[in-house]
Structure formats: C-alpha cells, structure tokens
Tab-separated table of C-alpha atoms in Angstrom:
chain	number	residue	atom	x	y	z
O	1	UNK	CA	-42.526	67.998	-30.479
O	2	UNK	CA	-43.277	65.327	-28.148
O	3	UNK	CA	-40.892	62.868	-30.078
O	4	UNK	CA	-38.045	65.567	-30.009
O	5	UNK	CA	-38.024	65.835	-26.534
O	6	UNK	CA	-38.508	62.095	-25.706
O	7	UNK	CA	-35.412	61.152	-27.836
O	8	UNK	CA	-32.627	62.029	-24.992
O	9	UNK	CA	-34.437	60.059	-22.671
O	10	UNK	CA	-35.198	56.969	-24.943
O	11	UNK	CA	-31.063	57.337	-25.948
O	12	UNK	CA	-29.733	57.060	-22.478
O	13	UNK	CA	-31.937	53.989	-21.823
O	14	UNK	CA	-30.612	52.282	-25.184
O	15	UNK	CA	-27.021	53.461	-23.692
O	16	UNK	CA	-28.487	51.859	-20.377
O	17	UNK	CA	-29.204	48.674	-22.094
O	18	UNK	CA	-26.347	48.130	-24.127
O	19	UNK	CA	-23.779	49.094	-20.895
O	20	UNK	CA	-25.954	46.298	-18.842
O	21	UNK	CA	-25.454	43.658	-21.753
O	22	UNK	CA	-22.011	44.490	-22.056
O	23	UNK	CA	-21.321	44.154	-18.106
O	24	UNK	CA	-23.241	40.480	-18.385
O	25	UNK	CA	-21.292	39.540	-21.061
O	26	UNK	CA	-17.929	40.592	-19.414
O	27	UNK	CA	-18.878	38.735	-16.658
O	28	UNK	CA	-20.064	35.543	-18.232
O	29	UNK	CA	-16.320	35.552	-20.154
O	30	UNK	CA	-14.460	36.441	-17.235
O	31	UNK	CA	-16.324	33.448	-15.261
O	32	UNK	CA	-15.321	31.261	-17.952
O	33	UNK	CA	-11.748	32.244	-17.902
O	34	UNK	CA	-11.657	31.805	-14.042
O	35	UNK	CA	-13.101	28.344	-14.566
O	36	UNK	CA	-10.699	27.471	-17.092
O	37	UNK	CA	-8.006	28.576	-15.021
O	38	UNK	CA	-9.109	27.029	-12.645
O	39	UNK	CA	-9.536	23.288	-14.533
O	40	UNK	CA	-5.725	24.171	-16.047
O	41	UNK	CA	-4.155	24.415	-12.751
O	42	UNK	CA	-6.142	21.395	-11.890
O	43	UNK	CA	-5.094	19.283	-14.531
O	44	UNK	CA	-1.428	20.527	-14.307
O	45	UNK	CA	-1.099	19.787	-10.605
O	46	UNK	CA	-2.638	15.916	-11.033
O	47	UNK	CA	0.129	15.933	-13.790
O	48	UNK	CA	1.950	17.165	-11.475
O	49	UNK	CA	1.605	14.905	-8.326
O	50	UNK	CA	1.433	11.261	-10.666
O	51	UNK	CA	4.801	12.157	-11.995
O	52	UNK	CA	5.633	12.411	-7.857
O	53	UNK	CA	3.696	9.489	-7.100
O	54	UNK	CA	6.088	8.027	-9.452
O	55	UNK	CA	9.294	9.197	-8.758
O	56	UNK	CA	8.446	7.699	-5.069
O	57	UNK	CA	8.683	4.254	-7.107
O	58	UNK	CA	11.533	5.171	-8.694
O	59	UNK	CA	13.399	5.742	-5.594
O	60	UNK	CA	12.549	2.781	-3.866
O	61	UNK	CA	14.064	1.112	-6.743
O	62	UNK	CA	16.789	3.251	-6.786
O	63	UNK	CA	17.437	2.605	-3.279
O	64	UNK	CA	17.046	-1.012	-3.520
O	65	UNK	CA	19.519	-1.726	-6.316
O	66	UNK	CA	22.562	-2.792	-4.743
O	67	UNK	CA	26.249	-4.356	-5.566
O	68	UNK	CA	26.366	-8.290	-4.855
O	69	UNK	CA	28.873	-8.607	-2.503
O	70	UNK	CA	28.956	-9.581	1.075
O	71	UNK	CA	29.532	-6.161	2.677
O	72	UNK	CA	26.913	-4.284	0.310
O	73	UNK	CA	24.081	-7.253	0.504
O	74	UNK	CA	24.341	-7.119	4.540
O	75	UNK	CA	23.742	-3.363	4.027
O	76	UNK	CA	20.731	-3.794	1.978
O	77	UNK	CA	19.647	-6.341	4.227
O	78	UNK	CA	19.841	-3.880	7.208
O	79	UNK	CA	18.022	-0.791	5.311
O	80	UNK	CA	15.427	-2.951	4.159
O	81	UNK	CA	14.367	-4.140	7.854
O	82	UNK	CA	14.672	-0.721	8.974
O	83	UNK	CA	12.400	0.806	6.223
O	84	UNK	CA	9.912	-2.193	5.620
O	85	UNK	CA	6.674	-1.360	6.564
O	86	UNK	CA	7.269	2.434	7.872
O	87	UNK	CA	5.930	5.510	6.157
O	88	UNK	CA	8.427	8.100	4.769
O	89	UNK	CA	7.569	11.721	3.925
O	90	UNK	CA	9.739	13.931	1.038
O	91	UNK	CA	9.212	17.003	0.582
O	92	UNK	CA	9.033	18.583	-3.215
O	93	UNK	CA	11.427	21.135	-4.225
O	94	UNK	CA	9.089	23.902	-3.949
O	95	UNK	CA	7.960	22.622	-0.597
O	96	UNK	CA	8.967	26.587	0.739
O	97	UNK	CA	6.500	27.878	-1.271
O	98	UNK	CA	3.537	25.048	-0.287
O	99	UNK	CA	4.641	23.172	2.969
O	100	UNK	CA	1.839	20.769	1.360
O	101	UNK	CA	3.681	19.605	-1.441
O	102	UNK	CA	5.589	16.201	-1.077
O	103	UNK	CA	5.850	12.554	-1.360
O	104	UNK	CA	4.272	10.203	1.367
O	105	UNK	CA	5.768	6.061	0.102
O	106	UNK	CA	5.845	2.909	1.654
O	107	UNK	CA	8.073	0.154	1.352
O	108	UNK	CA	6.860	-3.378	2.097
O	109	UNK	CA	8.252	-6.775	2.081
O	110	UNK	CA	6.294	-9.333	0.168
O	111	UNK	CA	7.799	-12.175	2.361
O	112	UNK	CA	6.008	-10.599	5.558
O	113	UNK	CA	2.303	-11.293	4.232
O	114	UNK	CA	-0.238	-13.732	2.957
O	115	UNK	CA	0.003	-15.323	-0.419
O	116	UNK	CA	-3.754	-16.766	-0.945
O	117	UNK	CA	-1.519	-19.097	-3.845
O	118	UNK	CA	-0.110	-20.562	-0.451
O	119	UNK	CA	-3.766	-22.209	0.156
O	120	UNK	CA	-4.039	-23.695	-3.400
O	121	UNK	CA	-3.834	-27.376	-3.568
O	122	UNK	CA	-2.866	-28.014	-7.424
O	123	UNK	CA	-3.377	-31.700	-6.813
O	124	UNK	CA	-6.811	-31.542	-6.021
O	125	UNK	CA	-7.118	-27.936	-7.771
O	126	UNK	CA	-8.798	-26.110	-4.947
O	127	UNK	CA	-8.017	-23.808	-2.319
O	128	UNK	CA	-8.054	-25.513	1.074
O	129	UNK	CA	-8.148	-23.173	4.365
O	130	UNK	CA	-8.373	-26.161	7.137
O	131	UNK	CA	-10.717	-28.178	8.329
O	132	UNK	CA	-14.510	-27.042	7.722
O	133	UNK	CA	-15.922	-28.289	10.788
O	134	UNK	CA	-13.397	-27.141	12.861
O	135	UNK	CA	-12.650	-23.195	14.402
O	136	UNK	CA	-10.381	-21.117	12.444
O	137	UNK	CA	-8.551	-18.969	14.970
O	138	UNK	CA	-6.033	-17.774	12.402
O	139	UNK	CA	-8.711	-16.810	9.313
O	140	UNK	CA	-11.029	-15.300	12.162
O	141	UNK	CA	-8.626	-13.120	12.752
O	142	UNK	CA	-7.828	-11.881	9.406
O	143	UNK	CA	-11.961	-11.237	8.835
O	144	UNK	CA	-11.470	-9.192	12.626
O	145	UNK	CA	-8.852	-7.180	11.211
O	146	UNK	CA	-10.546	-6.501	8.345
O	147	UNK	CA	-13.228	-5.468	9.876
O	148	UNK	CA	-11.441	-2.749	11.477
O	149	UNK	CA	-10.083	-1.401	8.463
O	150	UNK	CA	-13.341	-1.956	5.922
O	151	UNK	CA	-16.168	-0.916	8.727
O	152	UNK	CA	-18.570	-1.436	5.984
O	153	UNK	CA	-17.358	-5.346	6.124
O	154	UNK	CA	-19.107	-7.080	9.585
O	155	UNK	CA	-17.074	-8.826	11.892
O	156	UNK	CA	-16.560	-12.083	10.630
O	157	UNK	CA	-17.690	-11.276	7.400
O	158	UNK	CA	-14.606	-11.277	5.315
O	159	UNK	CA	-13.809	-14.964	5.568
O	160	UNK	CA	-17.155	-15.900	4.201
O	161	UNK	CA	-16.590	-14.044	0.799
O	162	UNK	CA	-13.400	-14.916	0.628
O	163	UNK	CA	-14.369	-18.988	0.479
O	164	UNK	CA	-17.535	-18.266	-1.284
O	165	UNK	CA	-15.429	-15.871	-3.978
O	166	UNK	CA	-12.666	-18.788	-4.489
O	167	UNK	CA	-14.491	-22.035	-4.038
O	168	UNK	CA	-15.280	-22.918	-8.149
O	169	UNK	CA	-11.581	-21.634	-8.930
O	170	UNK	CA	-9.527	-24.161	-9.965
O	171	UNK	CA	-6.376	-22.480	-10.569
O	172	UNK	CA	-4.033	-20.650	-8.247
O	173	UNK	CA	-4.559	-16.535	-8.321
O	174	UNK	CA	-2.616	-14.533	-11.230
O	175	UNK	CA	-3.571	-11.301	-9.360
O	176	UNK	CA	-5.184	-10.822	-6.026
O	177	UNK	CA	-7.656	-8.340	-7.002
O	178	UNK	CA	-9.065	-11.285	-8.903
O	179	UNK	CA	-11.216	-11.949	-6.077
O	180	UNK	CA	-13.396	-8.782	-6.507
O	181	UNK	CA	-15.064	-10.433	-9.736
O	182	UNK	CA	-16.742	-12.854	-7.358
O	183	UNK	CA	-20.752	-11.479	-6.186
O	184	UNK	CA	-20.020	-11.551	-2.890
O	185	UNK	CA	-17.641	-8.809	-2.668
O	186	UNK	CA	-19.782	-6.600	-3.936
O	187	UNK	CA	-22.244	-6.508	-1.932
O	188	UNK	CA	-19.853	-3.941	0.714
O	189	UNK	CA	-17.056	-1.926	0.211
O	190	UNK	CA	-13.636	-3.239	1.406
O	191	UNK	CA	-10.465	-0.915	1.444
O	192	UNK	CA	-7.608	-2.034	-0.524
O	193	UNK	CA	-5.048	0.370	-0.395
O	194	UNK	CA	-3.677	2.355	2.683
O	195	UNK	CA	-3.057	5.627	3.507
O	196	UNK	CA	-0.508	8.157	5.082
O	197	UNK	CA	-0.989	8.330	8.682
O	198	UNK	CA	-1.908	12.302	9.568
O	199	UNK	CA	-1.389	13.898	13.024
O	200	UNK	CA	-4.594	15.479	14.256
O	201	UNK	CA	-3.760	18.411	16.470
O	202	UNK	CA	-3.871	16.332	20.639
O	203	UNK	CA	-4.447	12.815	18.588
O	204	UNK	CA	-2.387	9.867	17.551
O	205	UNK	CA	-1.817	9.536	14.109
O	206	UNK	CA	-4.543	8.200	12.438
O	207	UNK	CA	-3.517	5.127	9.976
O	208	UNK	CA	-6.221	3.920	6.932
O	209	UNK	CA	-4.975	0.649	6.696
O	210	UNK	CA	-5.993	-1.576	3.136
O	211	UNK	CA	-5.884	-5.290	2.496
O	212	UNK	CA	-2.004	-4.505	0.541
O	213	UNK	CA	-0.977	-4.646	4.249
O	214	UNK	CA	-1.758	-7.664	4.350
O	215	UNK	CA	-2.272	-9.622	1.138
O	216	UNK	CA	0.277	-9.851	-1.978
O	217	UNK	CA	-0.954	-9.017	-4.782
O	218	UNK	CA	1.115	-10.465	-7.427
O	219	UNK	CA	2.344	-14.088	-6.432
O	220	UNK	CA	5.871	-15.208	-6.986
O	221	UNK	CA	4.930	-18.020	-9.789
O	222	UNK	CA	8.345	-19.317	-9.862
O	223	UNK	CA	8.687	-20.366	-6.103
O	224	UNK	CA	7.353	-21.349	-3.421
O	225	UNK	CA	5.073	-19.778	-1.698
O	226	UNK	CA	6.395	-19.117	1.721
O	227	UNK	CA	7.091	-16.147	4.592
O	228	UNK	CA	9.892	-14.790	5.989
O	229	UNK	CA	9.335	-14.175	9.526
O	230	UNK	CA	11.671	-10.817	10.207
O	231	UNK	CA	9.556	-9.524	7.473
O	232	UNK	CA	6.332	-9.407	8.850
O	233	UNK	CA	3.767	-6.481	7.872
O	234	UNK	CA	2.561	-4.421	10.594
O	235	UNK	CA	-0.593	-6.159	9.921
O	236	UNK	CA	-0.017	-9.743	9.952
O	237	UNK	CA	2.083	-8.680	13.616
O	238	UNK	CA	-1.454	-7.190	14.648
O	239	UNK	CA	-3.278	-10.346	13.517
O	240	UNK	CA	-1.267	-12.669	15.081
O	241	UNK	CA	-0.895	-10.875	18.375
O	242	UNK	CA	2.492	-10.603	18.159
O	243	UNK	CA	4.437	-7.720	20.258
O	244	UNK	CA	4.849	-4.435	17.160
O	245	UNK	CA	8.428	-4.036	15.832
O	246	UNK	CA	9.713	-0.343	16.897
O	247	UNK	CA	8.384	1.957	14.384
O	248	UNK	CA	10.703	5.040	15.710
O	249	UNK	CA	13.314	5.336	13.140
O	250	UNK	CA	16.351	4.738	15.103
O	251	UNK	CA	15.292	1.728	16.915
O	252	UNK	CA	13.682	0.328	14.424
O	253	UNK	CA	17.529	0.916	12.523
O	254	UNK	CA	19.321	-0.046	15.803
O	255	UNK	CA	17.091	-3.344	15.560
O	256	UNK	CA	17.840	-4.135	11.855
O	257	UNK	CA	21.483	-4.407	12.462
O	258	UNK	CA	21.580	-6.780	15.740
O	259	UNK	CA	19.435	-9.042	13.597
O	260	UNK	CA	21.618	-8.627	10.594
O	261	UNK	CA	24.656	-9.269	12.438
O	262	UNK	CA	22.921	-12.766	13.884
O	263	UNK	CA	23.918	-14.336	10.507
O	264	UNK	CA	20.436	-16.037	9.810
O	265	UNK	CA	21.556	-19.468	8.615
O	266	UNK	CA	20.813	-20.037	4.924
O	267	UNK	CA	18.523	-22.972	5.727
O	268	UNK	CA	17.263	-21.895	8.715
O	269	UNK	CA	14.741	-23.964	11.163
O	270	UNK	CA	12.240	-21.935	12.559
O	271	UNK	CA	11.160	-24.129	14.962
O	272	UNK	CA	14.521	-23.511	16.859
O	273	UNK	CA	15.392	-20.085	15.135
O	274	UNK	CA	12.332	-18.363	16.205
O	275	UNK	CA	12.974	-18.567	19.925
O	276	UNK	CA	16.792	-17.303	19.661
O	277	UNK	CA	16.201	-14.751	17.122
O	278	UNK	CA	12.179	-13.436	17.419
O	279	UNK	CA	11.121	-13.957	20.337
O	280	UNK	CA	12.266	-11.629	22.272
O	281	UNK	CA	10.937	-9.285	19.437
O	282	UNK	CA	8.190	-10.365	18.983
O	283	UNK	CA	7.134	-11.345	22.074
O	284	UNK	CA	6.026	-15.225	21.922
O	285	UNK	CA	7.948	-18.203	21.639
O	286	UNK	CA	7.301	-20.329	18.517
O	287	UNK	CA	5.346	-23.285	20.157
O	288	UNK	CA	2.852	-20.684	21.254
O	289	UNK	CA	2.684	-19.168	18.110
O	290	UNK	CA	2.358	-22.567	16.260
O	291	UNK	CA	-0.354	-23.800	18.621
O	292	UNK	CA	-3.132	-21.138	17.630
O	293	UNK	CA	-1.724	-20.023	13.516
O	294	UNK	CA	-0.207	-23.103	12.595
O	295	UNK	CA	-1.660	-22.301	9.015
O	296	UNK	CA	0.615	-19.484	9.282
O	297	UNK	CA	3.828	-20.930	10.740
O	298	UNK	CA	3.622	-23.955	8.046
O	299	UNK	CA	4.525	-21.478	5.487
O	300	UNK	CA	7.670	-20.197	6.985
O	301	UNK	CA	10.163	-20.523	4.788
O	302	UNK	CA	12.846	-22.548	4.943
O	303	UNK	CA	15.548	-20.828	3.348
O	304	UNK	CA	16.653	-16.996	3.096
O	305	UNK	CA	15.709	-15.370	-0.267
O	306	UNK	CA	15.272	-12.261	-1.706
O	307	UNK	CA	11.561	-10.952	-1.567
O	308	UNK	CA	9.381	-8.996	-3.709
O	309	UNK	CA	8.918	-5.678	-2.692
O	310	UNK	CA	6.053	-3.470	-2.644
O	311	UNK	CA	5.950	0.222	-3.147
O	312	UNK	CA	2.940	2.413	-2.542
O	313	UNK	CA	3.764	6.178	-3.386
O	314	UNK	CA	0.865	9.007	-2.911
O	315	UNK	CA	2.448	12.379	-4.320
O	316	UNK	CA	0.819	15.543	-3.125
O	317	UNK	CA	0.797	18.409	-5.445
O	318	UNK	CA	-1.044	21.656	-5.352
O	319	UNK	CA	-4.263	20.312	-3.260
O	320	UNK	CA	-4.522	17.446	-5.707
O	321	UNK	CA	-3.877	13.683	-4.374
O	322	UNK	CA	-2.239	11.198	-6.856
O	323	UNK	CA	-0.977	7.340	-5.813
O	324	UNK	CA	0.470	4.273	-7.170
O	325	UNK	CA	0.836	0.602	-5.922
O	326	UNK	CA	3.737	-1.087	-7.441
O	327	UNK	CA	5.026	-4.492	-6.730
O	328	UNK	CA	8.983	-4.986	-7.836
O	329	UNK	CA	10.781	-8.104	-8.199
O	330	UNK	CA	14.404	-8.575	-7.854
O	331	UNK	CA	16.653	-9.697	-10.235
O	332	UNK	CA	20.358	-10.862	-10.818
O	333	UNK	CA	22.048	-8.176	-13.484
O	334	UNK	CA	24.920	-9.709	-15.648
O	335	UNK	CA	27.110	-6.669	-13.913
O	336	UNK	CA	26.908	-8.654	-10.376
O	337	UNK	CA	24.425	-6.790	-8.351
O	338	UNK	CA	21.052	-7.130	-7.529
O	339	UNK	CA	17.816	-4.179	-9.093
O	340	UNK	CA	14.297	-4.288	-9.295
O	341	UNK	CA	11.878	-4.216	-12.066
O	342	UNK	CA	8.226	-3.049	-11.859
O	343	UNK	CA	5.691	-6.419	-12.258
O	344	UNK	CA	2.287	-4.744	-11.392
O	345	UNK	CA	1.226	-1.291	-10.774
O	346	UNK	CA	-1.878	-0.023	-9.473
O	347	UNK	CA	-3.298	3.473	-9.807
O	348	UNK	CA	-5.036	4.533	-6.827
C-alpha cells in the first residue's frame, strides 16, 4: 500500500532528475557551440586582417611601380617625399558596417636611416663606431632615443649592447635582427616595430615608435652603404635635432615638389647642397650639423639613387590586429619602368 502510493512521488522526482540532466547537458553543448563560434569568427577575422595587412604591401608596390621616363620618375620622386615616413589609414569595404575595420601602412625610405653595414670595416673585419676614448654625441643620441621608445632600455643603455652584441662579428650584418642573438639584448625588452598613432579624446596622437624607424633591416649588399639626406626618417630628424619635415599632408606635398623641381644634381656635394637645398628645412646649416654627427654626415651619399623601401602594413579586422614589415627593392623591368619586389618580410 505504502509502495503504491509512494510511486507518483518517486516518478516525478525521476522526471525531476532526468529534466535537470537534460537542462545541464543543453547547456554544456550550447556553451560549446558559443565557444566555437566564437574561436571561428576569431580565426576568420585574423584570416581576415593578414590578407589586409597584405594588400597594404601590395599597394605600396603598386603605387611605387612607375614608367621610366623623365616626366613619370619626377612624379614618383614627388609622391615618394610626400608619403615617406607618414601614416595612411584605408578603410575596408565593409567599413559602414564596422567603422573599425581598415588598413593603417607606412611607407619609409631606406636611404633616410642607419645601415649598421655602414660601420663595418671589411679590412680589418670589425665594426668601428669612433674613437673609444672619446664622447659619442651622435651614438648617445641614438641610445636617448631609444630609450624613449623601449622604456624598459635605460638611458644610455642601448649603445652598450649594441658594441657588446657586435664586437666578435667579423662579417657585415645579413639581417638586422641578427643582433638579438647576442646575451645582452636579452636581458630587456626593446621595441622593434611601430605602431599607428591613435587620437585620445583632448590628447595628441600618441606614436609607438620601434627601432624600423630608425635602423634598416635588410642592407643593400650590392652598394654602398650611404644616406640620402631628403629622405630622412622622422627618427633620425629627432636624433639629430634637426627642425621635423611638415607631416600635414598638403605641405608636406607642397614641400615635395619645390624640392623636386630644384633638380638635385646627379653627383651632388652635400657640403654645398645642404645649405641651398636643407637648410632652410631642416633648420641647420651643414657645418653645424657636421661638427656634432660627423659619423652621420660621412655617409651621405654622393650620388642620387633609387632606395629601398620599407612597408609596414597593420590590417584591422573584426577586433583582431594583424601586421607585416616588408622591405622592397627596386628594380629595372625589361619593359622600361621601374617595380618593386618583396626582399624580407616580417610578421608582427
């Protein structure tokens, strides 16, 4: 009797039971799904935003390939002062639908910054930075301006691994990241890449700068190792205490073409050139310049060239961050005009 009447009760806490297991088990699948979702749209958008990271390279070298002629090389000439160095921002397609969604690249000119191969003497197969016992005003100020951009790295700092990292190499640099295999760079963390300045709402932009704005990365083997001095990173200006070219896009343009239309000699002497052509840019005459970086101003070249060019490329898709440092060298096509080929590229 007592069993009889127990029965309903022990049935609708089996039903009980069964409903609770059921509403755990819906829940652990439908977690699992939402994770998986979640880790699809994940992977498709960093899919997603290296293909844009590298369709920012691809424009750069679309932009850069250009007919050899007189007319079309002084136009290159002109849009590659006016872009070198300066951030650039392209929206995606969809950019409607996720304001967020774009392409933030960077050209550079090679030309415009330190080539460590510059330093190497191949007679005596060592790299030779001055006098030891003597101040270094130039090298100081490369370890200060690191400094600022690596705070991890101590003022004054960066020189000292930089000796220390190439003083048993006895061959110049095939890469410039080479350096990072040496102890004493990893004892601290130094930036190498930059990135995208961002407006904070009632700040200036705020600019991560990297040792690419300052160093090249993959030496030009094949000639000498020299700068050009309209070409100048934003960087090396800083260093050198040199007055900023106009980062605004039309002056900066409106700039590019008065110094295009100076006709820069083909074997120009800076010594002379400087003062009628950069100084009122830049803000110093040369013997001023000379007398504190003469380490820099020895390596000015002495004839126009085409430089290596630098492309860094972050693409932004669907909250996810992809970028890409790619150094391009020019080259003559049979058809008469001048492209660009991808040497190194960095994933960053």
């Amino acid at each position: 009797m007592n069993l009889r009447s127990n029965r309903p009760g022990f049935i609708l806490m089996f039903t009980m039971m069964i409903l609770a297991a059921g509403v755990v088990l819906v829940g652990a699948v439908a977690l699992r799904v939402h994770n998986a979702i979640k880790e699809y749209r994940f992977l498709i958008a960093r899919e997603r935003s290296k293909i844009a990271a590298l369709g920012g390279v691809e424009l750069a070298r679309t932009r850069l390939t250009h007919i050899d002629d007189k007319k079309k090389d002084e136009e290159a000439r002109v849009w590659l002062l006016a872009h070198n160095d300066i951030w650039q921002t392209i929206p995606l397609p969809d950019a409607e639908e996720n304001a967020r969604d774009r392409i933030d690249m960077r050209i550079a000119l090679e030309d415009g910054k330190i080539d460590l191969n510059a330093f190497f003497d191949p007679k005596k197969k060592v790299f030779v930075f001055g006098k030891t016992e003597e101040p270094n005003p130039f090298w100081d100020a490369v370890s200060r301006w690191v400094a600022t951009s690596s705070p991890a790295v101590g003022e004054g700092e960066f020189f000292g691994f930089l000796k220390a990292a190439l003083k048993e190499r006895k061959e110049p640099l095939i890469d410039f990241t080479e350096i990072f295999s040496a102890p004493e760079f990893n004892k601290t963390y130094v930036s190498l890449f930059p990135t995208p300045p961002r407006d904070k709402e009632g700040q200036d932009a705020i600019i991560v700068s990297g040792l690419a704005d300052l160093f090249v990365f993959a030496p030009f083997f094949d000639e000498k190792q020299c700068m050009q001095p309209p070409f100048l990173s934003n960087a090396l200006v800083n260093v050198l205490e040199l007055k900023p070219l106009p980062q605004e896009k039309d002056q900066r343009e409106q700039w590019a073409k008065e110094f295009v239309k100076k006709k820069l000699a083909q074997d120009v002497q800076w010594p002379t050139a400087w003062d009628q052509l950069l100084a009122s840019t830049y803000g110093k005459k040369y013997q001023e310049l000379t007398a504190k970086y003469s380490q820099i101003t020895s390596l000015f070249c002495s004839a126009a060239r085409e430089s290596m060019v630098s492309v860094i490329s972050y693409g932004f898709v669907g909250g996810v961050t992809q970028g890409v440092y790619a150094v391009l060298r020019p080259y003559q096509s049979k058809d008469k005009m001048t492209a660009y080929v991808v040497t190194r590229l960095y994933w960053i």
